[in-house]
Coordinates of C-alpha atoms in Angstrom, one line a residue:
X7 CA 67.6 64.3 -121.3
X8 CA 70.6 66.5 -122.9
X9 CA 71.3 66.1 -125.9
X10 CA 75.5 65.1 -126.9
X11 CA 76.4 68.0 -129.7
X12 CA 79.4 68.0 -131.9
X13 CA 80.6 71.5 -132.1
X14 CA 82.4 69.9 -135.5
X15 CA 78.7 69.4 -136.9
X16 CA 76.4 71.8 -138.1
X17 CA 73.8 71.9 -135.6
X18 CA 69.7 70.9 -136.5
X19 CA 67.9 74.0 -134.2
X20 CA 64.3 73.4 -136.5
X21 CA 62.9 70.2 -136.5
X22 CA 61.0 71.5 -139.5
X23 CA 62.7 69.7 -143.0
X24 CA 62.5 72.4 -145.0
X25 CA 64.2 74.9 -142.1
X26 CA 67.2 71.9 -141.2
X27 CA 70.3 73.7 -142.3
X28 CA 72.2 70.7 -142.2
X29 CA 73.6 69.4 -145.9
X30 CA 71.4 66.6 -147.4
X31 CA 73.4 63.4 -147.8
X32 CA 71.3 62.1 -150.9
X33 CA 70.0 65.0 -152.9
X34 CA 67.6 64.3 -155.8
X35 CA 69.6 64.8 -158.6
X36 CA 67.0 67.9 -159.8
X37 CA 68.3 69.1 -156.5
X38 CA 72.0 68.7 -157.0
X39 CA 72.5 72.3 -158.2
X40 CA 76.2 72.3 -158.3
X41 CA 76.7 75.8 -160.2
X42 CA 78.0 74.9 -163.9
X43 CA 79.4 77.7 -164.4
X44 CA 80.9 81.3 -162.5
X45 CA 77.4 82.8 -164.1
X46 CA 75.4 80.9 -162.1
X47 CA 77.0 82.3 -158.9
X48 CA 76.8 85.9 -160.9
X49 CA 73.4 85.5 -161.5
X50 CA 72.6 84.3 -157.5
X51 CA 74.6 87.4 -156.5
X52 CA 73.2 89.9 -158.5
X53 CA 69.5 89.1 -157.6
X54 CA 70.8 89.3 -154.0
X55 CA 72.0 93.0 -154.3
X56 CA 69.6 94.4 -157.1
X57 CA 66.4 92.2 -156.9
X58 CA 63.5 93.1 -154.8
X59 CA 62.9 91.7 -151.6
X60 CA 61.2 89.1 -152.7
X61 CA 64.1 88.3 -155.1
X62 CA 66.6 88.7 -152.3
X63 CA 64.5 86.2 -150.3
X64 CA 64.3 83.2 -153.1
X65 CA 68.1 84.1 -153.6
X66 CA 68.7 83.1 -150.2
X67 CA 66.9 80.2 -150.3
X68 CA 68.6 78.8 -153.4
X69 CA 71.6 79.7 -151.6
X70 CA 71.2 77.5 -149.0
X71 CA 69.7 74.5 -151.0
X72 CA 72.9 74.4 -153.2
X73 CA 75.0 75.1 -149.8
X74 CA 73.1 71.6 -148.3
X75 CA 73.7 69.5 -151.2
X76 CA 77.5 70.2 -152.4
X77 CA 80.5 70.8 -150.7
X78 CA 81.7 72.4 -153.9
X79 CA 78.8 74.5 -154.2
X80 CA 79.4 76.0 -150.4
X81 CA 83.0 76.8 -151.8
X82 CA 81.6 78.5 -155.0
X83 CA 78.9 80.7 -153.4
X84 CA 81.1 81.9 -150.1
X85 CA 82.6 84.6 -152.1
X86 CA 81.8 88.4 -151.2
X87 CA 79.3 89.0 -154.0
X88 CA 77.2 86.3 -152.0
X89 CA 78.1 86.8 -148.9
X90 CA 77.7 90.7 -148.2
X91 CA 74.1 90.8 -149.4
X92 CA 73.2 87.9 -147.0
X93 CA 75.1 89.5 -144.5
X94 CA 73.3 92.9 -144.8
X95 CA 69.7 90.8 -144.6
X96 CA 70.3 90.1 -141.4
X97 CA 68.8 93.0 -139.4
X98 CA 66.2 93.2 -141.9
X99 CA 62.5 93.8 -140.3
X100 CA 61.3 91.0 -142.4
X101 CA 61.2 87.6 -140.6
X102 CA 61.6 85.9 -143.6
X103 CA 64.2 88.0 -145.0
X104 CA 66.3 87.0 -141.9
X105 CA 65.3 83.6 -141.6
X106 CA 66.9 83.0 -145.0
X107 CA 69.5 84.9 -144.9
X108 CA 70.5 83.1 -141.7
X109 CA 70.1 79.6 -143.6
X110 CA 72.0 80.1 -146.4
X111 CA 74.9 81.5 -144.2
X112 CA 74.8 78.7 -141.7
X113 CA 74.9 75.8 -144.4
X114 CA 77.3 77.9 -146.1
X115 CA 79.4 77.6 -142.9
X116 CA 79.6 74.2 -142.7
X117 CA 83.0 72.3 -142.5
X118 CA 84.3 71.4 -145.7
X119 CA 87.5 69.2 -146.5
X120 CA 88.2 69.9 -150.4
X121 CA 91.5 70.4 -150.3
X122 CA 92.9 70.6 -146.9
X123 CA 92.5 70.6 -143.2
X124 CA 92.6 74.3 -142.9
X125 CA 90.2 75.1 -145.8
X126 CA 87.4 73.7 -143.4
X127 CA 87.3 76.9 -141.8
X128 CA 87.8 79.6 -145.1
X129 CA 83.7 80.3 -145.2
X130 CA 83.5 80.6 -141.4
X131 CA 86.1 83.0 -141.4
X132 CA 85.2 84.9 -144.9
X133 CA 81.9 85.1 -142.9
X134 CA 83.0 86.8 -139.9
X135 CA 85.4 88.6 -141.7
X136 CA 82.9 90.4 -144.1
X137 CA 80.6 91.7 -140.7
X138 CA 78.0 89.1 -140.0
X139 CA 79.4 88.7 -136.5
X140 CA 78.1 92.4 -135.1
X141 CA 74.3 91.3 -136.6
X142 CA 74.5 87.7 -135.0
X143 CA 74.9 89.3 -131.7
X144 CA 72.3 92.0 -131.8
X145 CA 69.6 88.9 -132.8
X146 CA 71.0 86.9 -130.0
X147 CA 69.8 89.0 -127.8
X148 CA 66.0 88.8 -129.4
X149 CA 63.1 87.8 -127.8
X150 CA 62.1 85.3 -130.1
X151 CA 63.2 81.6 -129.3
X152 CA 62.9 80.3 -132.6
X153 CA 65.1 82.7 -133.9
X154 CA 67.4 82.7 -130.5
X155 CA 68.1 79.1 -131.4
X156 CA 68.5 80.1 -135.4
X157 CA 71.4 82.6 -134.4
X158 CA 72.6 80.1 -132.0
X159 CA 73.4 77.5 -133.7
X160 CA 75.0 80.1 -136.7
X161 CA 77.2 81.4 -133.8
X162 CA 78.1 77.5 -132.7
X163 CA 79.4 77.1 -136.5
X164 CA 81.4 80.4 -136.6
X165 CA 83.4 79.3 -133.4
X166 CA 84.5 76.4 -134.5
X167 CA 87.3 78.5 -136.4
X168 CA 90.2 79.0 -133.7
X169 CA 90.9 82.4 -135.4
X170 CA 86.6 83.3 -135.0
X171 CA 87.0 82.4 -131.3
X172 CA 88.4 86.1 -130.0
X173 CA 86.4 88.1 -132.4
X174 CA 83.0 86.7 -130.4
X175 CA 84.6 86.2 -127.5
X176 CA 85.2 90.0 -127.4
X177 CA 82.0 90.4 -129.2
X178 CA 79.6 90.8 -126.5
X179 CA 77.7 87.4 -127.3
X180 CA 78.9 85.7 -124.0
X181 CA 76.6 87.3 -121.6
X182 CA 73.7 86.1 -124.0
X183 CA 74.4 83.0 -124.9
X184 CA 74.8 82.4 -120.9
X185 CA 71.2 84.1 -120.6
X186 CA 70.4 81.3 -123.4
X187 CA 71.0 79.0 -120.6
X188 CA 68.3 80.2 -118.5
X189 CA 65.4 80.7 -121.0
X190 CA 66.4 79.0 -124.4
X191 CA 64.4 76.2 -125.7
X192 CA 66.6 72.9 -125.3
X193 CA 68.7 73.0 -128.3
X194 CA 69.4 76.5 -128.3
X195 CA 70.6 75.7 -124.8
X196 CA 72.7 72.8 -126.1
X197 CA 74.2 74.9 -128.5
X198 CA 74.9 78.0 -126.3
X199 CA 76.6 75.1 -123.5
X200 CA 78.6 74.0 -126.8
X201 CA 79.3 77.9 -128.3
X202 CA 80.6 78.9 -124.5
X203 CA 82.9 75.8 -124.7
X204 CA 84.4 76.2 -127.8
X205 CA 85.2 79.8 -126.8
X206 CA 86.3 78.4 -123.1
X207 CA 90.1 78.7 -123.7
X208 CA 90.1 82.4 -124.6
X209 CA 91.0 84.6 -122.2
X210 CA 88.1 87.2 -122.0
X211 CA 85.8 84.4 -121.4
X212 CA 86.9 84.1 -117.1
X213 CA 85.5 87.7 -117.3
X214 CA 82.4 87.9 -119.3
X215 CA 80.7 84.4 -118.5
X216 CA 78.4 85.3 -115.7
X217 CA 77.9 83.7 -112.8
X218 CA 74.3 83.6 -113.0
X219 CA 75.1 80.5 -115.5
X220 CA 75.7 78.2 -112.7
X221 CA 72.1 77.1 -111.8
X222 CA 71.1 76.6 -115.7
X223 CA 74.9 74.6 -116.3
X224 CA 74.3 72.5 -113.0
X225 CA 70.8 71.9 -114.3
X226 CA 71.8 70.9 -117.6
X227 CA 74.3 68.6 -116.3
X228 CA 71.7 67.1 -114.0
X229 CA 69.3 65.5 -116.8
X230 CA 72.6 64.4 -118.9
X231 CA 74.2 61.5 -119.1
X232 CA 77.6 61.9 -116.8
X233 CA 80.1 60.3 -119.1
X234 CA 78.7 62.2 -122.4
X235 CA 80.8 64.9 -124.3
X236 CA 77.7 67.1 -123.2
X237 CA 78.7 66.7 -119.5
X238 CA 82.7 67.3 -120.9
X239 CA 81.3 70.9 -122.1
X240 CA 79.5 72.0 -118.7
X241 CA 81.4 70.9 -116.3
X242 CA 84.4 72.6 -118.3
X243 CA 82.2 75.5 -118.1
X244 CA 81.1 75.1 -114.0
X245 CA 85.2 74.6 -113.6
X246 CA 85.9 78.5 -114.9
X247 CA 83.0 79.9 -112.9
X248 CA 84.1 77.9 -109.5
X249 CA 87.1 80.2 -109.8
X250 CA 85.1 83.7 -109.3
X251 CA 86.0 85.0 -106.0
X252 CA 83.2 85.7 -103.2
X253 CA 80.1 84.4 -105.9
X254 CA 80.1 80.9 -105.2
X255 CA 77.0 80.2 -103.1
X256 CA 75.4 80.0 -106.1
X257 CA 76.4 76.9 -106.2
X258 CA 74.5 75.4 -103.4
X259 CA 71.4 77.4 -104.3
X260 CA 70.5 74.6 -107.2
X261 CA 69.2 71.7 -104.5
X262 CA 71.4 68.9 -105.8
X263 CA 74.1 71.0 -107.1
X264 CA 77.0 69.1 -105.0
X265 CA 75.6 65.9 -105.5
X266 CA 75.4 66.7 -109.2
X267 CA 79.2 67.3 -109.0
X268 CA 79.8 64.2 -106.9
X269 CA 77.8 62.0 -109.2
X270 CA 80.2 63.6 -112.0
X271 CA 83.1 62.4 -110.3
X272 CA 82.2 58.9 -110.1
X273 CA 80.0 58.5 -113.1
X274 CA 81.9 60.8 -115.5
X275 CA 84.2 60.0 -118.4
X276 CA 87.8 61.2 -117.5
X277 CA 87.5 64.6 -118.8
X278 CA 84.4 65.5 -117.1
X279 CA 85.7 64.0 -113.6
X280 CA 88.7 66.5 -113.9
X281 CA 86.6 69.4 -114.3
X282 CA 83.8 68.2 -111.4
X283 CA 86.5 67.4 -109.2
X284 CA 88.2 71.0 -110.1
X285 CA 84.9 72.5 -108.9
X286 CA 84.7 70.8 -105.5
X287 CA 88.5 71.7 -105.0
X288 CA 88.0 75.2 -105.7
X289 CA 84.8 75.5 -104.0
X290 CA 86.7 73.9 -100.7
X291 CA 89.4 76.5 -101.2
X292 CA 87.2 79.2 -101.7
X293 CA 85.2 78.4 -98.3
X294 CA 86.6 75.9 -97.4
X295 CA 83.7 74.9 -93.5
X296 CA 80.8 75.9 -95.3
X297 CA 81.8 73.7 -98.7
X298 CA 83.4 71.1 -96.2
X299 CA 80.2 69.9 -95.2
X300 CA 77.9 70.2 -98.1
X301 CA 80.3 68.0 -99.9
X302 CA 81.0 65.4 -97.4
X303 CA 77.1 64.9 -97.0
X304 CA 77.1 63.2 -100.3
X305 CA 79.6 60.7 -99.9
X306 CA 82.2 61.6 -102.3
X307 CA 85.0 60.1 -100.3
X308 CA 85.4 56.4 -102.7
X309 CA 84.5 58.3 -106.1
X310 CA 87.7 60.5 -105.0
X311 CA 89.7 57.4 -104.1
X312 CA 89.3 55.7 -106.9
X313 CA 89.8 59.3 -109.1
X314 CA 93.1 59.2 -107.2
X315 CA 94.1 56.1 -108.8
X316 CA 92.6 55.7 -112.3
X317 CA 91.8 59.8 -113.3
X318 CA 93.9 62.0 -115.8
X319 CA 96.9 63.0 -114.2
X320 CA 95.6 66.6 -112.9
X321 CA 92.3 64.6 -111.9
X322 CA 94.5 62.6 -109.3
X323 CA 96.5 65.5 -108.4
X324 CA 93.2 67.0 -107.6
X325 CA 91.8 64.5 -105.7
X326 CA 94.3 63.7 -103.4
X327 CA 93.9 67.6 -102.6
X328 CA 89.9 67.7 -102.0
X329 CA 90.6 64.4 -100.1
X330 CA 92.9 66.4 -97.7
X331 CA 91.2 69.6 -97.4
X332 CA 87.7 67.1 -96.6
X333 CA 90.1 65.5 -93.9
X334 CA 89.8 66.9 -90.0
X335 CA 92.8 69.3 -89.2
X336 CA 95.5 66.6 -88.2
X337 CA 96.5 66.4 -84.9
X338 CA 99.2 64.0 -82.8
X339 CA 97.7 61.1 -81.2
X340 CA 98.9 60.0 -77.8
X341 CA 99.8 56.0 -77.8
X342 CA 96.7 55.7 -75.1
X343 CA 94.6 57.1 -78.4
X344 CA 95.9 54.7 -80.7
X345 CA 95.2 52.0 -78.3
X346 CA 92.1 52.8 -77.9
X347 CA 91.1 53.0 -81.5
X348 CA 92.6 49.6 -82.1
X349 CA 90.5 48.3 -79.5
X350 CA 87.2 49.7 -80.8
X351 CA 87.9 48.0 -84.0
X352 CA 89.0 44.5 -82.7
X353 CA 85.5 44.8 -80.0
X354 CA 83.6 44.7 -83.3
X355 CA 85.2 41.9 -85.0
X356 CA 84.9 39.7 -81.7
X357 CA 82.6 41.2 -79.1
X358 CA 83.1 40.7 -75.5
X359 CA 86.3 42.1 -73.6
X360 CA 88.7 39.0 -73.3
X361 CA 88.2 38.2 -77.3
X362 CA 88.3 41.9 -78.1
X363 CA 91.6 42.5 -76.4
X364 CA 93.5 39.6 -77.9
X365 CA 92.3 40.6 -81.1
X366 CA 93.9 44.0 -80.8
X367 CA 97.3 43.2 -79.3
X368 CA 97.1 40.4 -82.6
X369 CA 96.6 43.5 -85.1
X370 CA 99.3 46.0 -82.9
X371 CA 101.5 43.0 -83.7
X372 CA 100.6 42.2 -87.2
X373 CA 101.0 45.8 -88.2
X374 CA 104.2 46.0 -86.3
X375 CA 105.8 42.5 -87.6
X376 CA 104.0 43.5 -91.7
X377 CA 105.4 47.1 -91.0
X378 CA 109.6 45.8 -90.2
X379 CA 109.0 43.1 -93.0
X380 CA 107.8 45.2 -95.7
X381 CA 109.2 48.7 -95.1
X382 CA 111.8 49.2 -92.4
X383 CA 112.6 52.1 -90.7
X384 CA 109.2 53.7 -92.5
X385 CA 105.4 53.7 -91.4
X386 CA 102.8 52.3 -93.4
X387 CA 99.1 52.3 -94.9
X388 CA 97.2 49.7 -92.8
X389 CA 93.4 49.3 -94.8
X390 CA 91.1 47.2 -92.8
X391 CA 87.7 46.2 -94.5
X392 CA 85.4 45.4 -92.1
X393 CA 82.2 44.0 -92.6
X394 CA 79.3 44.0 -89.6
X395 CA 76.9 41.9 -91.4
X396 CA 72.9 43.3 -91.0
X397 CA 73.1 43.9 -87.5
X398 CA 74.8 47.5 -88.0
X399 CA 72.3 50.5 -87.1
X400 CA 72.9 53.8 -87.6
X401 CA 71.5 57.0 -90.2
X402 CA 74.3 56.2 -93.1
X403 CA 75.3 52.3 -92.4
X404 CA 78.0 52.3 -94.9
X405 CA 81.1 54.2 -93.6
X406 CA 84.6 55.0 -94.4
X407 CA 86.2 56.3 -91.7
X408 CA 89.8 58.0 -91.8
X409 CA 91.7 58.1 -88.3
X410 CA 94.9 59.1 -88.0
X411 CA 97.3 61.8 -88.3
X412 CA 98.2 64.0 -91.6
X413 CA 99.9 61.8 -94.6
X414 CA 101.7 63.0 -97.7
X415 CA 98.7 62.1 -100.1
X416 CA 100.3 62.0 -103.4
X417 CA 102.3 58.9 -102.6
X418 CA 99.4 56.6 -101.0
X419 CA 98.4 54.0 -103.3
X420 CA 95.1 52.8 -102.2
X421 CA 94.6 49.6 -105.1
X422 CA 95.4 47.1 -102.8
X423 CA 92.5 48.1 -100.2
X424 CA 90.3 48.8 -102.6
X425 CA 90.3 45.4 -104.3
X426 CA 89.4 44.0 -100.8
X427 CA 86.0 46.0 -100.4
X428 CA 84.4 42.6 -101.7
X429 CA 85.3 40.3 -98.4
X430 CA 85.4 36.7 -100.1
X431 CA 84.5 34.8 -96.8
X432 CA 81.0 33.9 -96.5
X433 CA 78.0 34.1 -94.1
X434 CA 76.9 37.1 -92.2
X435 CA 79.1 37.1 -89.5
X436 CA 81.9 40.0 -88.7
X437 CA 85.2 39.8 -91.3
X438 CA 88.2 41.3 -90.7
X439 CA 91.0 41.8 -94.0
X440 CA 93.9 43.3 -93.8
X441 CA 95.9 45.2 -96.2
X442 CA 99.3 47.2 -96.7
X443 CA 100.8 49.7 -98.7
X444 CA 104.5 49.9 -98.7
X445 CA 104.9 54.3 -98.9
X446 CA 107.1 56.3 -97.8
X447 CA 104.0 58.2 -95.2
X448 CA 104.3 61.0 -92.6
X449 CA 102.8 58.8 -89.5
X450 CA 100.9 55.6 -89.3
X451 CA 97.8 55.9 -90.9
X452 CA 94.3 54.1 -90.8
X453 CA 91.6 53.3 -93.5
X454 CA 88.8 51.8 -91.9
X455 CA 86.1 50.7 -94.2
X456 CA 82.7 49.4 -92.7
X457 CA 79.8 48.4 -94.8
X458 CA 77.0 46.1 -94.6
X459 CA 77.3 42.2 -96.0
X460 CA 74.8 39.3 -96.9
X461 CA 76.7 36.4 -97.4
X462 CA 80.0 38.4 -97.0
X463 CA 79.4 40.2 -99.5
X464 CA 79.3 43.9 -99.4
X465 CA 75.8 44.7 -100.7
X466 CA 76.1 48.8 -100.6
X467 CA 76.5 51.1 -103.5
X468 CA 79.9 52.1 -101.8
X469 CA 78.9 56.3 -103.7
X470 CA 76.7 56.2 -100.2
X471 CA 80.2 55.4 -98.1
X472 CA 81.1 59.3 -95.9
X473 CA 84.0 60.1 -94.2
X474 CA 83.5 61.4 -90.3

C-alpha cells in the first residue's frame, strides 16, 4: 500500500534511528545542542574545511544532530562556512563521507517558521544557491538504492521552495527521478511521485518527464488508496503525460490501467477525479475508437454522471465531454424508431402485446402531457429506472443505456434520475419510475437505467453499469 507524503515534511527514507533525518521532537537535554555562542558554529565550520576526513565526517554528524533538535540551530549552522564544506562532501568516494554530508544538509533543509512565512524556505534556497543541486543530481542517478532514496528525499525538501523548483526542473533530475519510479525501493518512489509533483507546474516538466513513467505511476496508483493526497500527486502526474502526442498506448499496456483511471473517478477525492477524468478525456481525444472501447468496458458511465454533478468545476466540464465523446455518433431518429424503442421498454414492464402497447401509448402521453406542463415549446430529459427483478440474463446485467439523439451536455441536470436508482416499491416484480429534467435540450432524449432488484431494491454496485 502507498504511502500519503507531505512534500511540506521532511521525508523518513531510513528506517534506521540513527539515519532518520527528520528533527527529534523531545531531545535529551545533553542533546539539545543549541550553539551558545557564533564560536560554536566557528568551530563546526572550521573542522569541516581544515580537519581530516574523519574530522569532516563527525562534523557532519554533529551538524545534523543540532539541525534535528533546534529550529534555531538549523538557522545558525545554514550559513556558507557550513554549508560549502558539506556541499563539496558530496561527491566524495567515501560512503560515509556522503551519507553525512547528505544528513546534515537534509535536516538542515527542513521548514522552519522563526520569523516569517518566507524564512521557511532561506536554507533550501542558501543550499541550492551555494551548488549542492549539480552533486544531488549526479547521485540520483547512482546505482545504490539506499542512497537513491537518501538523495531523493534531499531533492523532495529542496523543491518545496517555489524559487528551487526551475533550477531542478532544468537540472536534469526529472528523467531520474521518473526512472526512480521503475526501480526505487518504495519510499524513494513515494518521494520521486511527490518531487515530480511539486515540480509539476513548471514548464520544462511537459518536456522532460518521460513517458516511460506511465506504467510505474498507474501502478503506484493501483495499490493506493484513491481518495489519498498520494493519488492527488499521480494522477496529476498521469494527467501531463496523457497529453504527449502519438505515446499513449502505453497506457493500455499496464493490464488495469483504464480501470485504475475509472476506479479514480468514482473513488477519488475531487482533485484526483479531475486529473483521472482529464486522462480519459485526453486519451479519447487522442484516439478517440481504440480508447472508446477500452474505457466503456469498465463501466465508467455513473462515476462520470455523478462527476458531472458533484466534481470541481473543470471535473464537470470534463465529464460531460468524455460522456459525449463515449456516446455513438448521433443520428436523427425516424418517429417509427422512437416508437419502437418506447415499445421495447413498455414490453418489459408488462409483457405480452395488448399490456405492452397500452403501456407505451401511456408513457408517449405522459412525456408529451409532463413535457407541455413543465417546459413548453422545449424538449426534455425523460429518466426511466427500470428494474427487471432476477429474471434478467445477459454477460453485464446491470445496464445504462443512452438512446437518443445528440444533447447539449453542459445543461442536463441528471440529480433527479439519479436519486431514483433505489426504486422504493417492493417485491421482485418489474418497476417502472419516471423522471424529468426541465433543460433547455437539442432533441428528446432517453436515460434508460436497468439493473437487477431483490425486494425492489437495486442490489448492483451501479460502477459495473456500461453504456451500449
Amino acid at each position: 500500500m502507498c504511502q500519503n507524503p507531505n512534500p511540506s515534511s521532511s521525508p523518513t527514507p531510513n528506517s534506521n534511528p540513527s539515519a532518520n533525518p527528520s528533527p527529534n521532537p523531545n531531545p535529551n537535554p545533553s542533546e539539545r545542542g543549541e550553539p551558545k555562542k557564533p564560536a560554536e558554529v566557528h568551530d563546526v565550520a572550521r573542522r569541516l574545511s581544515a580537519g581530516d576526513a574523519a574530522a569532516r565526517v563527525e562534523a557532519a554528524r554533529e551538524v545534523r544532530r543540532l539541525a534535528r533538535a533546534s529550529s534555531r540551530a538549523r538557522s545558525a549552522f545554514a550559513v556558507a562556512a557550513v554549508v560549502e564544506p558539506l556541499v563539496a562532501m558530496l561527491p566524495s568516494p567515501d560512503p560515509a563521507a556522503r551519507e553525512a554530508a547528505l544528513l546534515a544538509l537534509l535536516n538542515l533543509a527542513v521548514e522552519q517558521f522563526l520569523y516569517s512565512q518566507a524564512s521557511k524556505y532561506l536554507n533550501k534556497d542558501t543550499i541550492v544557491r551555494i551548488g549542492a543541486l549539480p552533486h544531488l543530481v549526479n547521485l540520483l542517478g547512482s546505482e545504490n538504492n539506499s542512497l537513491r532514496e537518501l538523495v531523493t528525499a534531499a531533492v523532495l525538501t529542496l523543491s518545496a521552495s517555489p524559487s528551487n523548483k526551475p533550477a531542478i526542473a532544468t537540472s536534469g533530475a526529472i528523467p531520474l527521478l521518473a526512472n526512480i519510479l521503475r526501480s526505487g525501493t518504495i519510499q524513494g518512489k513515494v518521494d520521486a511521485v511527490t518531487t515530480l509533483y511539486n515540480l509539476s507546474d513548471c514548464e520544462d516538466i511537459s518536456v522532460t518527464l518521460p513517458i516511460e513513467a506511465v506504467k510505474p505511476l498507474l501502478t503506484l496508483l493501483k495499490d493506493c488508496k484513491k481518495y489519498s493526497k498520494f493519488a492527488e500527486k499521480a494522477t496529476a502526474l498521469l494527467e501531463i503525460l496523457s497529453k504527449s502526442e502519438g505515446e499513449t498506448e502505453l497506457f493500455t499496456e499496464f493490464d488495469e490501467g483504464i480501470l485504475t483511471l475509472v476506479e479514480t473517478v468514482e473513488d477519488g477525492s475531487l482533485l484526483s477525479a479531475e486529473y483521472a477524468v482529464g486522462v480519459l478525456l485526453s486519451l479519447c481525444r487522442n484516439c478517440g475508437e481504440k480508447y472508446r472501447e477500452l474505457i466503456l468496458n469498465e463501466g465508467p458511465i455513473p462515476g462520470l454522471l455523478l462527476l458531472s454533478i458533484e466534481g470541481t468545476e473543470k471535473a464537470r466540464e470534463r465529464a460531460h465531454d468524455l460522456l459525449d465523446l463515449l456516446r455513438d455518433p448521433p443520428r436523427k431518429r425516424t418517429s417509427e424508431e422512437l416508437r419502437n424503442i418506447v415499445c421495447h421498454i413498455a414490453s418489459r414492464v408488462d409483457p405480452g402485446p395488448t399490456k405492452a402497447a397500452a403501456t407505451s401509448k401511456r408513457l408517449l402521453q405522459d412525456m408529451i402531457k409532463r413535457n407541455m406542463e413543465l417546459t413548453p415549446g422545449y424538449p426534455v430529459v425523460v429518466g426511466m429506472v427500470v428494474g427487471l427483478g432476477p429474471h434478467l440474463h445477459g454477460p453485464r446485467p446491470p445496464l445504462l443505456r443512452h438512446i437518443g439523439s445528440g444533447y447539449r451536455s453542459d445543461s442536463v441536470n441528471l440529480t433527479h434520475f439519479l436519486h431514483h436508482i433505489m426504486p422504493e416499491t417492493s417485491g421482485s416484480s418489474p418497476t417502472l419510475l419516471l423522471s424529468l429534467s426541465s433543460h433547455h435540450l437539442v432533441s428528446t432524449t432517453f436515460l434508460v437505467a436497468v439493473a437487477p432488484t431483490v425486494n425492489g431494491r437495486c442490489c448492483c454496485p451501479y460502477r459495473q453499469w456500461s453504456l451500449l
